[in-house]
Coordinates of N, CA, C and O in Angstrom, one line a residue:
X62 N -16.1 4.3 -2.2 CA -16.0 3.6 -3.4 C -14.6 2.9 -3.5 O -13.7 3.5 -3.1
X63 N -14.4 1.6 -3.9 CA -13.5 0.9 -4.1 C -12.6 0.7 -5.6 O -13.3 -0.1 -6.3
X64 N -11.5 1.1 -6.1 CA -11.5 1.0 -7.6 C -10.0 0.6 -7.7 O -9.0 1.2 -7.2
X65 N -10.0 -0.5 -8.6 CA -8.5 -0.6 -9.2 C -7.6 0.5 -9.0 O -8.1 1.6 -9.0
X66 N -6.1 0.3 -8.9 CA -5.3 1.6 -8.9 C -5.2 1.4 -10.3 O -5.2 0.4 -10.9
X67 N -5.1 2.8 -10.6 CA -4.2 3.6 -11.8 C -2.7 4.4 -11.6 O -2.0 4.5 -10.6
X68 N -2.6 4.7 -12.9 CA -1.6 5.0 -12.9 C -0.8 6.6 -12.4 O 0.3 7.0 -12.4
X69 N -2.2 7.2 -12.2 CA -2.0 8.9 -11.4 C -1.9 8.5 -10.5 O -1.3 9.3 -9.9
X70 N -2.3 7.1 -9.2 CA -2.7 7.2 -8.5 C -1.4 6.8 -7.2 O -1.4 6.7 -6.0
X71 N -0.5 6.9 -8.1 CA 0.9 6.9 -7.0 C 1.1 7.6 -5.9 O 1.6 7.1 -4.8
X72 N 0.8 8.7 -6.2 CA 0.9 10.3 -4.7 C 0.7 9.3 -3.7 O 1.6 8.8 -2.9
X73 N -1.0 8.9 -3.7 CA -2.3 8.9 -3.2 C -1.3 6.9 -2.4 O -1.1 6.5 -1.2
X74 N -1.2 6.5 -3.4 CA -1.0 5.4 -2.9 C 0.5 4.8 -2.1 O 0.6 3.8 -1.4
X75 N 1.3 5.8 -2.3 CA 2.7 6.1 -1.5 C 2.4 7.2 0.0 O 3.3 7.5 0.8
X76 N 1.6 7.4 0.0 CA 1.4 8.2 1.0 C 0.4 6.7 2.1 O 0.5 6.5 3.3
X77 N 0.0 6.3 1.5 CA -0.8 5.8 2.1 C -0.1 4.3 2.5 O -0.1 4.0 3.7
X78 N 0.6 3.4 1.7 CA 1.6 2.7 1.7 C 2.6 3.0 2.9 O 2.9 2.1 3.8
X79 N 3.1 4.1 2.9 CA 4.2 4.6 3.9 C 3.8 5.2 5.2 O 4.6 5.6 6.1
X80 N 2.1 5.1 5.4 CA 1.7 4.9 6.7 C 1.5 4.2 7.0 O 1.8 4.2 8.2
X81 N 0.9 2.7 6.4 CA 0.9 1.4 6.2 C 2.1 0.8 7.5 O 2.0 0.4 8.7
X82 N 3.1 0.8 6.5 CA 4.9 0.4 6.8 C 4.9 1.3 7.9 O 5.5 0.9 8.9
X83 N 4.6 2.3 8.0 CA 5.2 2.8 9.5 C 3.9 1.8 10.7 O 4.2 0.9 11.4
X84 N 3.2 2.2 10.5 CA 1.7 1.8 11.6 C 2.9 0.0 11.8 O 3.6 -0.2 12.8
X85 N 2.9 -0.8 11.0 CA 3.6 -2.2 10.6 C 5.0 -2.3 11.1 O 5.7 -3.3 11.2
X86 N 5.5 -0.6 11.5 CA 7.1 -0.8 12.0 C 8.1 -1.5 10.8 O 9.0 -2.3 11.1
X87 N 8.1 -1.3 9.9 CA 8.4 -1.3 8.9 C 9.2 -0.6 7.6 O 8.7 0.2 6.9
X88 N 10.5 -1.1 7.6 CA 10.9 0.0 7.0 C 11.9 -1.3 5.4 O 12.3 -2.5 5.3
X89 N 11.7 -0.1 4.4 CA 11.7 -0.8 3.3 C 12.9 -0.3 2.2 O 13.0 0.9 2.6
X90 N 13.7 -0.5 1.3 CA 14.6 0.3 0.1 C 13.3 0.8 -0.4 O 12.1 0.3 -0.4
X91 N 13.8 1.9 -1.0 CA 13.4 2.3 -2.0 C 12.9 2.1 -3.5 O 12.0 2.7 -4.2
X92 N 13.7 1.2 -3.7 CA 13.6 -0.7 -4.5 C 12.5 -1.0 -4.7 O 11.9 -1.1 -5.7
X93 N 12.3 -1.1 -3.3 CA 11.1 -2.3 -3.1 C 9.9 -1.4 -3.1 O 8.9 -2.0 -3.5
X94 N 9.6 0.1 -2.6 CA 8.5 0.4 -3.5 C 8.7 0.4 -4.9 O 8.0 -0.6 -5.4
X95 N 9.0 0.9 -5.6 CA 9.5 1.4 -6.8 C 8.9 -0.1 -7.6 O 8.1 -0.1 -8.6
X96 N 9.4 -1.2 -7.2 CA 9.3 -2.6 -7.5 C 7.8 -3.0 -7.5 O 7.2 -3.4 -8.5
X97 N 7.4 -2.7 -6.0 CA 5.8 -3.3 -5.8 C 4.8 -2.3 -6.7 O 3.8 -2.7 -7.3
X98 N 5.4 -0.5 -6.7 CA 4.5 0.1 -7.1 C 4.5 -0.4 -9.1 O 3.4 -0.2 -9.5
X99 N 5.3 -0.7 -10.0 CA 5.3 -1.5 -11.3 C 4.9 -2.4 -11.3 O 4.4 -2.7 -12.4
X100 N 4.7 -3.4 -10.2 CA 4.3 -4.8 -10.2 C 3.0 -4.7 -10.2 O 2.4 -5.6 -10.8
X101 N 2.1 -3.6 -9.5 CA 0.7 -3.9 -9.3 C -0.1 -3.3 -10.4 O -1.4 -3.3 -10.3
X102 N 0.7 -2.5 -11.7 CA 0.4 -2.1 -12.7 C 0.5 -2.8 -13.6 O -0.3 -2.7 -14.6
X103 N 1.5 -3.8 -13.7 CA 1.6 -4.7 -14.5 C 1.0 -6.0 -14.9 O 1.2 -7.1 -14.4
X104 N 0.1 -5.8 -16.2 CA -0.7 -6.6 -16.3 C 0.0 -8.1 -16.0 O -0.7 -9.0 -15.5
X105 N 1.1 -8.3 -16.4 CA 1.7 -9.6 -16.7 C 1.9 -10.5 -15.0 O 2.0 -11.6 -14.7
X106 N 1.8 -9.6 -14.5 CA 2.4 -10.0 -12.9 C 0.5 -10.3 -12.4 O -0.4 -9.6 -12.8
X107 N 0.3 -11.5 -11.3 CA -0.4 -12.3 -10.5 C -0.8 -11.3 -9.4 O -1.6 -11.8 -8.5
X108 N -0.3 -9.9 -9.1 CA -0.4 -9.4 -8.2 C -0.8 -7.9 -8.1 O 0.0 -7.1 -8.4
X109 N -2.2 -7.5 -7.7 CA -3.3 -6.5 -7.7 C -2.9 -5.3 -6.9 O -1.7 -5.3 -6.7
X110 N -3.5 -4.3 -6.5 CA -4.1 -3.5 -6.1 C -5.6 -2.7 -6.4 O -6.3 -2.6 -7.4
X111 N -5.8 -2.0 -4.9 CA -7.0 -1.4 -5.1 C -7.2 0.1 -4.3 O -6.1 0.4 -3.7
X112 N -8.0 0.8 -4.2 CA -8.0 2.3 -3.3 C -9.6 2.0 -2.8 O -10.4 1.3 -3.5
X113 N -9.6 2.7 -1.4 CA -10.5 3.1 -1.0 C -10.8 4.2 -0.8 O -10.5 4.6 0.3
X114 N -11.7 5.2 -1.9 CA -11.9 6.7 -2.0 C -13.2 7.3 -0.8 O -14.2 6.8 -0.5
X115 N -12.9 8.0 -0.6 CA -13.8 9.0 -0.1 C -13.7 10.1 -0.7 O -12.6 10.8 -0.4
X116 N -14.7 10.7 -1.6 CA -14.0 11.7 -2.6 C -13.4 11.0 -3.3 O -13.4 9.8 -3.5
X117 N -12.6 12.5 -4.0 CA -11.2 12.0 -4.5 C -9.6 11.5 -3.9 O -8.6 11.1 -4.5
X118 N -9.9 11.6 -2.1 CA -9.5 11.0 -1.4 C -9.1 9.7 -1.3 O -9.9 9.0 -0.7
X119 N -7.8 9.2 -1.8 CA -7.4 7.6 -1.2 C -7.3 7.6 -0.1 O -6.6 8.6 0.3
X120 N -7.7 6.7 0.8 CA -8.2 6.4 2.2 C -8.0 4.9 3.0 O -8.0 4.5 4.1
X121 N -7.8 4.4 2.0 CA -7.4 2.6 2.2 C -6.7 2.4 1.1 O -6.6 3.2 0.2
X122 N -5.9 1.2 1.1 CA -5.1 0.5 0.2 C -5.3 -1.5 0.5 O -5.3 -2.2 1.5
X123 N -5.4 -1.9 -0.7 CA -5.3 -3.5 -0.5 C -4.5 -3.9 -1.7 O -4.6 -3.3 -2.7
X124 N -3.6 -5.1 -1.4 CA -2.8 -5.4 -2.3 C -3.6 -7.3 -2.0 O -4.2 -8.0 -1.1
X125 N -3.1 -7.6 -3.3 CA -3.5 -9.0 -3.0 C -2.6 -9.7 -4.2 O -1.9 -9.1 -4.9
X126 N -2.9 -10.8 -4.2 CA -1.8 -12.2 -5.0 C -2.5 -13.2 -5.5 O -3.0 -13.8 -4.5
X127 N -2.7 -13.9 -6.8 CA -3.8 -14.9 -7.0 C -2.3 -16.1 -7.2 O -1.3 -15.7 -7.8
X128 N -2.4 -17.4 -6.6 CA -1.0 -18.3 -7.1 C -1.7 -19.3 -7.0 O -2.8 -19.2 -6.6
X129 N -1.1 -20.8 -7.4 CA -1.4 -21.8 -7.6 C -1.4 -22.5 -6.0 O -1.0 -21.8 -5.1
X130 N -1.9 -23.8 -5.8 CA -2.4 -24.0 -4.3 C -2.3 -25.4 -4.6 O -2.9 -25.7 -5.7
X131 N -1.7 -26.6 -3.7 CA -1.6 -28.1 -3.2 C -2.7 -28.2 -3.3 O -3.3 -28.9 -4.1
X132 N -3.3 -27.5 -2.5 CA -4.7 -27.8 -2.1 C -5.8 -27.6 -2.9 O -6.9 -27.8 -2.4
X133 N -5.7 -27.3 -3.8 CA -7.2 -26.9 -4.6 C -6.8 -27.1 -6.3 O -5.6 -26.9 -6.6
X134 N -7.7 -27.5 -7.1 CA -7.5 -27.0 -8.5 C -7.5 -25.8 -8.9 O -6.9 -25.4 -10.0
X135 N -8.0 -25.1 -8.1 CA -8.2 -23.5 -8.8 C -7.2 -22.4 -7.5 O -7.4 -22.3 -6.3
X136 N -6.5 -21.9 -8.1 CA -5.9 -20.7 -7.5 C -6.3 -20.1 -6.2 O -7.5 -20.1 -6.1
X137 N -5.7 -19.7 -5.4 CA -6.1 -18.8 -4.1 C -5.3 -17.7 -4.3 O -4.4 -17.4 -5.0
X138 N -6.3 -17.0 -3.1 CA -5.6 -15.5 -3.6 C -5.3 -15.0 -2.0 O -6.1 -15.2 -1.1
X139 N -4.6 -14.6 -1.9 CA -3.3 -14.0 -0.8 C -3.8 -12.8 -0.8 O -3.8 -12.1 -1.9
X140 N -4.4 -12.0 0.4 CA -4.6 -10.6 0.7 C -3.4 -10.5 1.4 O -3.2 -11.0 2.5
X141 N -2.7 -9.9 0.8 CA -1.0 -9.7 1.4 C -1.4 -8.2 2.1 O -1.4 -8.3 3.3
X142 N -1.8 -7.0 1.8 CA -1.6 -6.1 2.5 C -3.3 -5.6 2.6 O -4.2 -6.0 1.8
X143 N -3.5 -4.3 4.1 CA -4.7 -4.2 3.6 C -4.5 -2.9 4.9 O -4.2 -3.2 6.0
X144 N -4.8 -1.6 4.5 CA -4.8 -0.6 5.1 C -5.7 0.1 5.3 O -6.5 0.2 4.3
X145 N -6.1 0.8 6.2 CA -7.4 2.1 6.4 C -6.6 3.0 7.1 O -6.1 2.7 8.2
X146 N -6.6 4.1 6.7 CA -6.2 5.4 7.3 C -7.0 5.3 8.8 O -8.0 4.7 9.1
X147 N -6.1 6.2 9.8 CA -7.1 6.2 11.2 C -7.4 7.0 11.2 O -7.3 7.4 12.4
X148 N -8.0 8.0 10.1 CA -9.3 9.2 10.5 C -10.6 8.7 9.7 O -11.6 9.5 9.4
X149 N -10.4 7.3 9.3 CA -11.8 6.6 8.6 C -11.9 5.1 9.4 O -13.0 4.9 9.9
X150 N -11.3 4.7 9.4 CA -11.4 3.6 10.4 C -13.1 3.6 11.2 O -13.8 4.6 11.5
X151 N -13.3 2.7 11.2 CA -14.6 1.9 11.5 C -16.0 2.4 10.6 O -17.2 2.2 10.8
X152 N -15.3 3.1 9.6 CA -16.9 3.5 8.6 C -16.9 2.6 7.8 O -18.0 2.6 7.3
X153 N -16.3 1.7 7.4 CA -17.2 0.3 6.4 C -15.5 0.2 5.4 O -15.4 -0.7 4.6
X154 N -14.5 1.0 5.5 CA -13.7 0.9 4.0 C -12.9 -0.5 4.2 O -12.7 -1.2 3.2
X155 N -12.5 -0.8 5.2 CA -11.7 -1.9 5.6 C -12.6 -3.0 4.8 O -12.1 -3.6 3.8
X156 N -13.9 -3.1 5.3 CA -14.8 -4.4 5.2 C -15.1 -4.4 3.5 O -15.5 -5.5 2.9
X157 N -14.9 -2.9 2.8 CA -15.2 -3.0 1.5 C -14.2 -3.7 0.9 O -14.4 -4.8 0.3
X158 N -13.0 -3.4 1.1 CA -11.7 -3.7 0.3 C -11.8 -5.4 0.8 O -11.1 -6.1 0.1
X159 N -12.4 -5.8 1.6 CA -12.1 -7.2 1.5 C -12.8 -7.7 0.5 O -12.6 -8.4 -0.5
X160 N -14.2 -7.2 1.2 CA -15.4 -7.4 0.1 C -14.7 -7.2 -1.5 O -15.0 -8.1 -2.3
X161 N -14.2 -6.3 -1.8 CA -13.9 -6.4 -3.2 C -12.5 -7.4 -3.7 O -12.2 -7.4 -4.8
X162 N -12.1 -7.9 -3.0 CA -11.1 -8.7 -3.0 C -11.7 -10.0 -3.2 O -11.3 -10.7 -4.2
X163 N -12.5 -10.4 -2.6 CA -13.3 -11.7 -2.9 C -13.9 -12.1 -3.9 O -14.1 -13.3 -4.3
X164 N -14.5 -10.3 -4.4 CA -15.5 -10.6 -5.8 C -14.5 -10.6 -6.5 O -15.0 -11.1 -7.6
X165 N -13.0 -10.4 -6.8 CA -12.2 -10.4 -7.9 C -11.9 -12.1 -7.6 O -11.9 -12.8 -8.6
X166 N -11.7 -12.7 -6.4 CA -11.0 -13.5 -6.2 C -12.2 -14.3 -6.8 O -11.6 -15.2 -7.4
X167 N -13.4 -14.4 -7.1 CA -14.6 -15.5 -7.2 C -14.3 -14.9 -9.0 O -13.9 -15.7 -9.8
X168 N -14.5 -13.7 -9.5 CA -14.1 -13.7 -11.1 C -13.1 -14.2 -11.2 O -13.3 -14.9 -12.2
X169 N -12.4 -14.3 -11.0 CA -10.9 -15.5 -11.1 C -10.8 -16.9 -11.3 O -10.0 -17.6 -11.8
X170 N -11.9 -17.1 -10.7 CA -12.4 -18.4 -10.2 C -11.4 -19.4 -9.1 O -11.2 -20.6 -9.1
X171 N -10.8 -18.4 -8.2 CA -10.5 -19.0 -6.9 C -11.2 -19.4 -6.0 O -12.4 -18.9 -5.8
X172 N -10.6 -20.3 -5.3 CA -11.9 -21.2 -4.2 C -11.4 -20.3 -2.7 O -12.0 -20.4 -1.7
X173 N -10.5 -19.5 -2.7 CA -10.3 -19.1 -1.1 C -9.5 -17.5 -1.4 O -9.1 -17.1 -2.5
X174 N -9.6 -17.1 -0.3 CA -8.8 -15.7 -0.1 C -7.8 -15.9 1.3 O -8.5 -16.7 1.9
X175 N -7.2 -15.7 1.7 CA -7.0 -15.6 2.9 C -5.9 -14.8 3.5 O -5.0 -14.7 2.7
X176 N -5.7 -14.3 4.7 CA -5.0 -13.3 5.3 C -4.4 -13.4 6.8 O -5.0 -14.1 7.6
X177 N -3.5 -12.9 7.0 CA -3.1 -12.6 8.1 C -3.0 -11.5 9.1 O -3.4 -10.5 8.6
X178 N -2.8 -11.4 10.2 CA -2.4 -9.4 10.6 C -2.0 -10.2 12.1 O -2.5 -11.2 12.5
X179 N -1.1 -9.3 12.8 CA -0.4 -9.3 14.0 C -1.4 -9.4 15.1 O -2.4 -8.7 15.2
X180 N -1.1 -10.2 15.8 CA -1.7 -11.1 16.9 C -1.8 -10.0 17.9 O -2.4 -10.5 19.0
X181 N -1.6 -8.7 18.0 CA -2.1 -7.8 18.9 C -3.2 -6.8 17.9 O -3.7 -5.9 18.6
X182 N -3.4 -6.8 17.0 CA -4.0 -6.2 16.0 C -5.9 -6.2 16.3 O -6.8 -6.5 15.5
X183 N -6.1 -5.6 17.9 CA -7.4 -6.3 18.1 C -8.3 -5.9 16.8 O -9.1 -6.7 16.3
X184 N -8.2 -4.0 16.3 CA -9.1 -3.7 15.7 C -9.4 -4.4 14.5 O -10.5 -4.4 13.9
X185 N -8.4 -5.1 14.1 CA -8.7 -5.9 12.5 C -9.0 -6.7 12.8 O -9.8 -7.2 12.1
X186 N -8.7 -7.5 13.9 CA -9.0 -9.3 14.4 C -10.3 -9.2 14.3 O -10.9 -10.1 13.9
X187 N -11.0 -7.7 14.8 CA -12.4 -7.6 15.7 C -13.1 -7.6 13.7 O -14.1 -8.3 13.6
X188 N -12.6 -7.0 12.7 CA -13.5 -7.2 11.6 C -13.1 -8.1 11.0 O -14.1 -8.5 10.3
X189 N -11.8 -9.2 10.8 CA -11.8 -10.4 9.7 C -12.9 -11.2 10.8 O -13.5 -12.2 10.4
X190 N -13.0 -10.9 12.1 CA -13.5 -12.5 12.8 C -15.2 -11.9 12.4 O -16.0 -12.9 12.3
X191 N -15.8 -10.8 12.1 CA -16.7 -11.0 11.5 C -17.3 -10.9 9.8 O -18.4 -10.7 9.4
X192 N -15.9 -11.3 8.9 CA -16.3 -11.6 7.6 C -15.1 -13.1 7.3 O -15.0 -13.5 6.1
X193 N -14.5 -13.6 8.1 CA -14.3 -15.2 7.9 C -14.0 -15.2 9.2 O -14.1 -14.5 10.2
X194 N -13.3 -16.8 8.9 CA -13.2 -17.7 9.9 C -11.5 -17.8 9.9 O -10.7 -17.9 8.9
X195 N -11.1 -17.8 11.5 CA -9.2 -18.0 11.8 C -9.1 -19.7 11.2 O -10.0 -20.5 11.4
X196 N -8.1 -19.9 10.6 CA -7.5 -20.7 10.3 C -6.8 -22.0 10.8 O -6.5 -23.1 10.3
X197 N -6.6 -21.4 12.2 CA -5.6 -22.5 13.3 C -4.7 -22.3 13.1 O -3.8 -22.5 14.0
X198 N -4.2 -21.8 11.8 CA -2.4 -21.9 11.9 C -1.8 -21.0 12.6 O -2.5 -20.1 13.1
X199 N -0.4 -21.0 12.6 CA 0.4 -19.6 13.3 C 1.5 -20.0 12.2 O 1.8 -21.1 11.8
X200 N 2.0 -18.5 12.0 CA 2.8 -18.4 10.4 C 4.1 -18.5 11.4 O 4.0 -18.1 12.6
X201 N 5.5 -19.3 10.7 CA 6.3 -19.2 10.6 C 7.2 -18.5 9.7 O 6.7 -18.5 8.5
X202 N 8.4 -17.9 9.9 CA 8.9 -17.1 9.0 C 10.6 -17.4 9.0 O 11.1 -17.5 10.1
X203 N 11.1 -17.5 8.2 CA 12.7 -17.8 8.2 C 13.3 -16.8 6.9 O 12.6 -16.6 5.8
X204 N 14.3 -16.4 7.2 CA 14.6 -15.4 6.0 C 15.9 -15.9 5.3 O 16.8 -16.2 6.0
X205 N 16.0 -15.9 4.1 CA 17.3 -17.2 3.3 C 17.9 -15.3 2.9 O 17.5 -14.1 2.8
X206 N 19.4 -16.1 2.8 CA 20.6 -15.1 2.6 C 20.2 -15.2 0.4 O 19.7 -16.0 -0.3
X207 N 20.7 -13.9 0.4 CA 20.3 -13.7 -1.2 C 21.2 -12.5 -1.6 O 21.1 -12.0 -2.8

């Protein structure tokens, strides 16, 4: 089952977040959860979350971003993060959370979704390459002093 986070659902989603960022080599302030985990509650903010339960078990996590786009009249939505635990991995939760990301992204009335993941990342390459299509691009990244 796939369902909006709530607000009990922090344990569940810090735990799972923080294997995330590790699995990603990734390490973060304290801040910046604290930050993301208010942001994705916050109705006012462009930017979601979701859980993938088994049970009452959180098992997956997806974060996503709906913003304005050059390219289109209507909004796209940015699957910025997207996790499965690796003692569920390959049972279908990965493919749900996208799937549910899309049906939000089409009630939205966005024309695209789209995502990224690390160029050695075969197991996820092996499921976005069978629910879309690679893009051609290769992301550049530059980080400005702040």
């Amino acid at each position: 089952m796939i369902r909006m986070l709530q607000d009990d659902d922090q344990a569940q989603w810090r735990a799972l977040w923080a294997q995330y960022l590790d699995f990603d080599g990734s390490t973060l302030d304290a801040i910046v959860h604290d930050r993301t985990w208010a942001r994705l509650l916050d109705e006012a903010e462009p930017m979601y979350g979701a859980l993938a339960l088994a049970g009452d078990e959180a098992v997956g996590l997806v974060h996503y971003i709906f913003h304005r786009s050059t390219w289109s009249l209507s909004d796209s939505c940015y699957l910025q993060d997207l996790f499965v635990a690796p003692t569920v991995r390959g049972k279908g939760y990965g493919g749900a959370l996208i799937t549910h990301v899309c049906a939000e992204a089409a009630t939205a009335g966005s024309s695209r979704v789209y995502w990224q993941t690390q160029a050695d990342n075969g197991t996820a390459i092996s499921l976005y390459e069978k629910v879309a299509e690679r893009s051609g691009y290769i992301q550049f990244r530059k980080s400005v002093p702040g």
